[in-house]
XYZ file of C-alpha atoms in Angstrom:
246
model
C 6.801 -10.921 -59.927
C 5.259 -13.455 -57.046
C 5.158 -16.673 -59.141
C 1.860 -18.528 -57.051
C 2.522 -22.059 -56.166
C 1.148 -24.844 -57.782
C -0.969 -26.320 -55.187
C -2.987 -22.842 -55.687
C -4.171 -24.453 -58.979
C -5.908 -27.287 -56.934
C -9.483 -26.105 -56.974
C -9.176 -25.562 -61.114
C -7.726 -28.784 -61.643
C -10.621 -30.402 -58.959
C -13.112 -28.435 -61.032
C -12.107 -29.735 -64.397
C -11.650 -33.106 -63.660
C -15.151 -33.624 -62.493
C -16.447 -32.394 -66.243
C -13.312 -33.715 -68.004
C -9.821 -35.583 -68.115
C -6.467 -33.060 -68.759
C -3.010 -34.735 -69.179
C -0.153 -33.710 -67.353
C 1.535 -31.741 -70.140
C -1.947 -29.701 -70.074
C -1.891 -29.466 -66.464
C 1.772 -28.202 -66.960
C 0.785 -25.909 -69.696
C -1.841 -23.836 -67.233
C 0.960 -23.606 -64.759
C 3.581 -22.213 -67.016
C 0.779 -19.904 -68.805
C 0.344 -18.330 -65.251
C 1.611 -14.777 -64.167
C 1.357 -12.915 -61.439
C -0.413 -13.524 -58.148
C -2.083 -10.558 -56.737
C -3.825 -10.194 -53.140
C -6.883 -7.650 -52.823
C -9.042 -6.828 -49.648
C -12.639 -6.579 -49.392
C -14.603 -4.664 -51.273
C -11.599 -3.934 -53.399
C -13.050 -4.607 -57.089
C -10.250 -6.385 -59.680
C -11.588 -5.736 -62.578
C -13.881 -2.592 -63.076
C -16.183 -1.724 -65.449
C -15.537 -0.455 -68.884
C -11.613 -1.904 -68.389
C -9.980 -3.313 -71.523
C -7.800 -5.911 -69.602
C -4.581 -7.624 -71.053
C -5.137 -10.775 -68.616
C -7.833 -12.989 -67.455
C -7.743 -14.247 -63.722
C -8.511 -17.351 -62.010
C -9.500 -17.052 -58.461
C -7.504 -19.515 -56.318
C -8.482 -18.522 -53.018
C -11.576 -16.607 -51.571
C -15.130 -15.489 -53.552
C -15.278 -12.757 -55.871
C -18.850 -10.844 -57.458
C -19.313 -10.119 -60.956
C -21.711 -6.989 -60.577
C -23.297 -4.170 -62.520
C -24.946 -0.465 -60.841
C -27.262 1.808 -62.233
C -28.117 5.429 -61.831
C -29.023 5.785 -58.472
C -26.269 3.811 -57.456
C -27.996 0.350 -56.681
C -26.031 -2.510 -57.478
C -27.265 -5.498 -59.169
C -25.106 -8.779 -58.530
C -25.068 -11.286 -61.476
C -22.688 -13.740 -60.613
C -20.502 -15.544 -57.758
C -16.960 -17.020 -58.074
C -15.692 -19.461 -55.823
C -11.862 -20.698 -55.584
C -10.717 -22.408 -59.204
C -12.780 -20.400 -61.363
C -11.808 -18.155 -64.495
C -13.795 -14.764 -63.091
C -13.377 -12.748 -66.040
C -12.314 -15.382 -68.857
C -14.362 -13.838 -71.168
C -12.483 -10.858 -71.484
C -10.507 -12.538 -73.721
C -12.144 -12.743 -76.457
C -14.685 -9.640 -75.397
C -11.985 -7.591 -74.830
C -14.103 -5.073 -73.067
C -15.883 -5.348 -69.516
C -19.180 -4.592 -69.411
C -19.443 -5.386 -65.901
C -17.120 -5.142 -62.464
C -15.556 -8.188 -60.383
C -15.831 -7.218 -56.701
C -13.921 -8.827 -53.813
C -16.172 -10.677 -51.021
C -13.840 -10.954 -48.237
C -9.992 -11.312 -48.721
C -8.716 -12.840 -51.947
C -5.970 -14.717 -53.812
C -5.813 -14.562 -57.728
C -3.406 -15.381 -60.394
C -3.603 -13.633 -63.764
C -2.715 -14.957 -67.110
C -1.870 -12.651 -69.658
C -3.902 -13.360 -73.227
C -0.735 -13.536 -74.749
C -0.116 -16.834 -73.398
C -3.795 -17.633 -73.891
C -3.369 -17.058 -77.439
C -0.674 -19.622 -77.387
C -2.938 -22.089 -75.773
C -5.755 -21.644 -78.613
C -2.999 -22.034 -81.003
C -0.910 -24.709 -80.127
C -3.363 -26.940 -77.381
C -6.881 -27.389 -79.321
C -8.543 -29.668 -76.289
C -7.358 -27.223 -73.619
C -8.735 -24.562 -75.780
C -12.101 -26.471 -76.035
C -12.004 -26.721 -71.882
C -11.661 -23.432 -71.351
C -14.130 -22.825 -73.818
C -16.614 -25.123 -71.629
C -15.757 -22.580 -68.491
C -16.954 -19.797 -70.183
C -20.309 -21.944 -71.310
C -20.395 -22.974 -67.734
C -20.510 -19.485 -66.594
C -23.616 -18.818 -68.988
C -25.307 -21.911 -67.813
C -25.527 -20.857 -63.941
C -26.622 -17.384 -65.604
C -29.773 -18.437 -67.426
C -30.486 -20.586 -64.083
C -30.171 -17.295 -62.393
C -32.345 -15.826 -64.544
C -34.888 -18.371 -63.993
C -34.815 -18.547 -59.785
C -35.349 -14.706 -59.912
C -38.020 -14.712 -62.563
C -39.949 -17.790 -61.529
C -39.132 -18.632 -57.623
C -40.331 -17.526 -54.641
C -38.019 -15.501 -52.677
C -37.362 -18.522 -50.459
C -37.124 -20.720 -53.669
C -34.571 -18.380 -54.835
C -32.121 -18.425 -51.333
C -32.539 -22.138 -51.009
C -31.861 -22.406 -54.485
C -28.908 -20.149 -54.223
C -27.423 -22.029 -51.523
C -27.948 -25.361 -53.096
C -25.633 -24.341 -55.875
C -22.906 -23.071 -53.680
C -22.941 -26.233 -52.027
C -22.420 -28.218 -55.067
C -20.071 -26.050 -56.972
C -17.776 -25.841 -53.468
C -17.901 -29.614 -53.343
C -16.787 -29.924 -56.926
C -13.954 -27.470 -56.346
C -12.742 -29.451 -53.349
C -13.866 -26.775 -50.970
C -16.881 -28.412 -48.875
C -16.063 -29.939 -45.502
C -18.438 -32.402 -45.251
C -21.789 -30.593 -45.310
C -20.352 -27.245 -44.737
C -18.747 -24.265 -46.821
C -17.477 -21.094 -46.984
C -20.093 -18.412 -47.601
C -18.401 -15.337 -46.847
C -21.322 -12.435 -48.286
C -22.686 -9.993 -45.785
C -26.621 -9.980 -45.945
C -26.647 -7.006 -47.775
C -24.291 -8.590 -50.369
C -27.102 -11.418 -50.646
C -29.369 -9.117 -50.934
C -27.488 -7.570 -54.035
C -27.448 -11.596 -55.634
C -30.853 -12.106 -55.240
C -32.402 -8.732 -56.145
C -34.186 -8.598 -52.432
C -33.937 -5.617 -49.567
C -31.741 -6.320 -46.384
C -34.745 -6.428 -44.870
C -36.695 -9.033 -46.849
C -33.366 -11.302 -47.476
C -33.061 -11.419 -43.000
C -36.854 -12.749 -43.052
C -36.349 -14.931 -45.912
C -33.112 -16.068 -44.080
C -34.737 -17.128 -41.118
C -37.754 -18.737 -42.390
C -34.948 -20.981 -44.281
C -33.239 -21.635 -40.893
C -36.804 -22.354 -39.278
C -37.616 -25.106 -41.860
C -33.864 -27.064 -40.463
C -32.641 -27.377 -43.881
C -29.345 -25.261 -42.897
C -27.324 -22.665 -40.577
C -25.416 -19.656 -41.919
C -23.063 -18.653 -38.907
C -19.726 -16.339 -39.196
C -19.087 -17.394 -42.984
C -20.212 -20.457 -43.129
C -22.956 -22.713 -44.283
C -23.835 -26.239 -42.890
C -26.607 -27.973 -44.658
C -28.942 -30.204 -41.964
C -31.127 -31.469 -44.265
C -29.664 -31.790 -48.048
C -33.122 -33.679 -49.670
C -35.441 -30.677 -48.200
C -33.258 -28.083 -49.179
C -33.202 -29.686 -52.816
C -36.940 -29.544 -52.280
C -37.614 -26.321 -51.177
C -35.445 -24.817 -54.154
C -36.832 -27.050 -56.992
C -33.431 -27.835 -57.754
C -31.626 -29.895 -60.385
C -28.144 -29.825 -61.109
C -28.559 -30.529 -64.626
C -26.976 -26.888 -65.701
C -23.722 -27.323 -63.693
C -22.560 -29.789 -65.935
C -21.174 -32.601 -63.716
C -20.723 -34.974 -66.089
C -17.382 -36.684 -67.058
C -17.325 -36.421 -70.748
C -14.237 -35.993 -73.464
C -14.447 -32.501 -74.492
């Protein structure tokens, strides 16, 4: 088994301690609950729909897409993981997938069997109540998904979209000053905000017209932070940044 090493864990950690405080001896018990770390290529999924899995996996290095298709074989994606989150937590408790977790780009993860999660809910009741709060988190940024596609403008939406990846990528220690990795193809956009290739490139470039940001070769810099907030309408409120005992 490839044991990962610890400073793989240093987006989760950078993600929790914005929201909350964990002790060493929990920060110890995440590393020893840890398995195996797995490598998957693009477009490779790691967990597929209708799977019954026996581990949940925290991304530690690349962005993953929860996603969904239907009949005619468009796909419909409902959610983006960035290093340091849980992509398919739920499955703990679910048990089953309803949905598939897609690789954008090249990827790290570590998986952590539910037998050791079970131990944590057991035997560590405030790391149980964290990891609780992920899964909460992850239905926050959903409703606010819900919202930006039923209520904003396409261009509301992207800016929006972008304005989240920003902050969540800052959070998890991943931002370089005003820049991060965005590593979706347009047509992958497309897919997260429910818009054809075609209308997601003109949306795209009336964004980059207005000087609010640049998306070149994987990356996003943000130009002008305050008009990007204002373009998108957006509050942070729903990502939970505040540093509160759990």
């Amino acid at each position: 088994m490839v044991r990962p090493r610890p400073e793989a864990f240093e987006p989760f950690f950078a993600m929790v301690s914005v929201r909350d405080t964990l002790s060493d001896a929990e920060r110890r018990t995440i590393l020893d609950a840890a398995g195996q770390r797995r490598s998957f290529a693009p477009g490779e999924d790691i967990v597929d729909q209708g799977d019954r899995p026996s581990s949940s996996t925290l991304l530690t290095r690349g962005m993953t897409a929860r996603y969904s298709t239907v009949e005619d074989g468009g796909r419909q994606i409902t959610g983006l993981h960035l290093a340091g989150d849980f992509v398919d937590l739920h499955s703990f408790p679910l048990k089953l997938m309803d949905h598939a977790v897609t690789a954008i780009g090249p990827v790290e993860v570590v998986s952590f069997p539910h037998a050791r999660l079970v131990e944590i809910t057991e035997r560590h009741p405030h790391l149980t109540r964290v990891l609780w709060m992920l899964t909460l988190l992850d239905g926050a940024i959903h409703r606010q998904w819900m919202v930006a596609k039923g209520r904003l403008t396409a261009d509301e939406q992207m800016a929006h979209l972008f304005c989240e990846q920003f902050v969540r990528a800052r959070t998890a220690g991943l931002a370089a000053g005003e820049s991060y990795p965005f590593p979706l193809t347009q047509a992958e956009f497309g897919d997260a905000l429910g818009l054809s290739q075609v209308h997601t490139n003109r949306t795209l470039q009336r964004l980059r017209r207005s000087g609010a940001l640049d998306w070149e070769g994987g990356v996003v810099t943000i130009h002008n932070w305050p008009l990007l907030m204002e373009l998108a309408q957006f509050d942070p409120t729903y990502l939970h940044l505040e540093k509160l005992p759990r």
